[in-house]
Amino acid sequence: MTITIARTLDVKGLSCPIPIVKTAQAMKQLVAGDVIEVLATDPGSVKDFAAWSKATRNPLIESSQEGGVFRFVLQKKG
Amino acid sequence: MTLVMDRPEIAPQPATEDEKTTGGLVIFAWSGELDKIWPTLILANTAAALGKPVTVFFTFWGLFPLVKNDRGITGDGWMQKMLSFMNRGGLKNMKLSKMNFMGMGPSMMKTLAKRYSVSSPQDLLDTAKEMGVKLIPCQMTMDLMGLTKDDLIDGLEEPAGAATALAVAEGATTLFI
């Protein structure tokens, strides 16, 4: 199955709680099932995105890191 | 036994569904210090991002960050005027609870925040409004400290009392900061 990314949100350089806040705002503009990719540099965001996904029940499909950039792929819950 | 109330209209009314913050976050912002109002706003924004209803009730010193930055002396009579002179209102005039160093502390803290891309209290306050965080000024404090609605920034809820704050807090996580 291939995943189509509906939107990429760049929050590199921003600190807690802005990556989460901006993601929540972006999520509102998506429709159920849409997938969003978030790029961040805040090391705290790894735990925060997992917690946010759990609390809001929007699945976190991927959480990875490459060269100091964290990549989170989230799907808007149906 | 039947209880007859003389004035049923003053009986406390249960909070309506719209007023309640069940499962949400209610913060009583009591301190006006920069290092307390800052995390207050961070928590409010984060809870809103988690999809929770959030209300911040600003009381006592906590009301002063909501005063317009350029407001100068407020109140009637020498006591309220002196208070506003000694404890200048406005988010940008807030002091640190420790290491204030006559104002050098806050400006160093803001420089550090900029360097490490931490959002300023002003940005967080603006974002909180965008995120639908309800900001309620305490009416009693306004009367006591001589602050009018005109002295306060825009985008706030109608001033209210402790009963409103507690009714909203029903079923919510509460913090007193």
Short mmCIF file of N, CA and C in Angstrom, two decimals, chain A residues 13-18 20-21 24-25 28 51-52 55-56, chain B residues 42 45-46 48-51 116-119 124 127 130-131:
data_model
loop_
_atom_site.label_atom_id
_atom_site.label_comp_id
_atom_site.label_asym_id
_atom_site.label_seq_id
_atom_site.Cartn_x
_atom_site.Cartn_y
_atom_site.Cartn_z
N GLY A 13 13.31 23.95 13.70
CA GLY A 13 13.79 25.13 14.43
C GLY A 13 12.82 25.63 15.48
N LEU A 14 11.62 25.11 15.50
CA LEU A 14 10.64 25.58 16.48
C LEU A 14 10.60 24.66 17.70
N SER A 15 10.35 25.29 18.86
CA SER A 15 10.36 24.54 20.11
C SER A 15 8.97 24.29 20.65
N CYS A 16 8.92 23.38 21.60
CA CYS A 16 7.71 23.04 22.33
C CYS A 16 6.98 24.30 22.79
N PRO A 17 5.68 24.45 22.64
CA PRO A 17 4.74 23.46 22.12
C PRO A 17 4.33 23.70 20.67
N ILE A 18 5.07 24.58 19.96
CA ILE A 18 4.63 25.02 18.63
C ILE A 18 4.51 23.89 17.59
N ILE A 20 3.53 20.88 17.93
CA ILE A 20 2.26 20.19 18.20
C ILE A 20 1.07 21.11 17.86
N VAL A 21 1.21 22.37 18.26
CA VAL A 21 0.11 23.33 18.02
C VAL A 21 -0.12 23.51 16.52
N ALA A 24 -1.75 20.43 15.08
CA ALA A 24 -3.19 20.39 15.40
C ALA A 24 -3.97 21.33 14.48
N GLN A 25 -3.39 22.51 14.23
CA GLN A 25 -4.05 23.47 13.34
C GLN A 25 -4.13 22.93 11.91
N LYS A 28 -6.73 20.19 11.29
CA LYS A 28 -8.12 20.65 11.18
C LYS A 28 -8.52 20.87 9.73
N ALA A 51 2.75 11.08 22.13
CA ALA A 51 1.72 11.40 23.14
C ALA A 51 0.52 12.08 22.49
N TRP A 52 0.80 12.97 21.56
CA TRP A 52 -0.28 13.70 20.89
C TRP A 52 -1.15 12.74 20.07
N ALA A 55 -3.32 10.78 22.48
CA ALA A 55 -4.39 11.57 23.10
C ALA A 55 -5.47 11.95 22.09
N THR A 56 -5.07 12.23 20.85
CA THR A 56 -6.05 12.68 19.87
C THR A 56 -6.55 11.52 19.00
N ILE B 42 2.11 27.94 27.65
CA ILE B 42 2.59 26.74 26.94
C ILE B 42 1.62 25.58 27.18
N ASN B 45 -1.77 26.14 25.38
CA ASN B 45 -1.68 25.85 23.95
C ASN B 45 -1.57 24.35 23.67
N THR B 46 -0.77 23.67 24.48
CA THR B 46 -0.58 22.24 24.28
C THR B 46 -1.89 21.49 24.49
N ALA B 48 -4.85 22.65 24.18
CA ALA B 48 -5.74 22.97 23.06
C ALA B 48 -5.35 22.14 21.84
N ALA B 49 -4.05 21.96 21.63
CA ALA B 49 -3.58 21.15 20.50
C ALA B 49 -3.97 19.69 20.66
N LEU B 50 -4.11 19.26 21.91
CA LEU B 50 -4.54 17.89 22.18
C LEU B 50 -6.06 17.74 22.02
N GLY B 51 -6.69 18.83 21.64
CA GLY B 51 -8.14 18.79 21.39
C GLY B 51 -8.97 18.99 22.64
N TYR B 116 16.99 30.18 20.97
CA TYR B 116 16.64 28.76 20.93
C TYR B 116 15.23 28.52 20.39
N SER B 117 14.73 29.49 19.65
CA SER B 117 13.40 29.43 18.99
C SER B 117 12.27 28.99 19.91
N VAL B 118 12.31 29.47 21.13
CA VAL B 118 11.18 29.24 22.03
C VAL B 118 10.22 30.41 21.83
N SER B 119 8.94 30.09 21.66
CA SER B 119 7.97 31.15 21.39
C SER B 119 7.85 32.10 22.57
N LEU B 124 2.60 33.15 22.20
CA LEU B 124 1.81 32.07 22.79
C LEU B 124 0.41 32.55 23.16
N THR B 127 -1.48 32.77 19.89
CA THR B 127 -1.82 31.42 19.42
C THR B 127 -2.94 30.83 20.26
N GLU B 130 -6.13 31.99 18.99
CA GLU B 130 -6.43 31.30 17.72
C GLU B 130 -6.94 29.88 17.96
N MET B 131 -6.37 29.23 18.99
CA MET B 131 -6.71 27.84 19.29
C MET B 131 -8.00 27.72 20.08
#
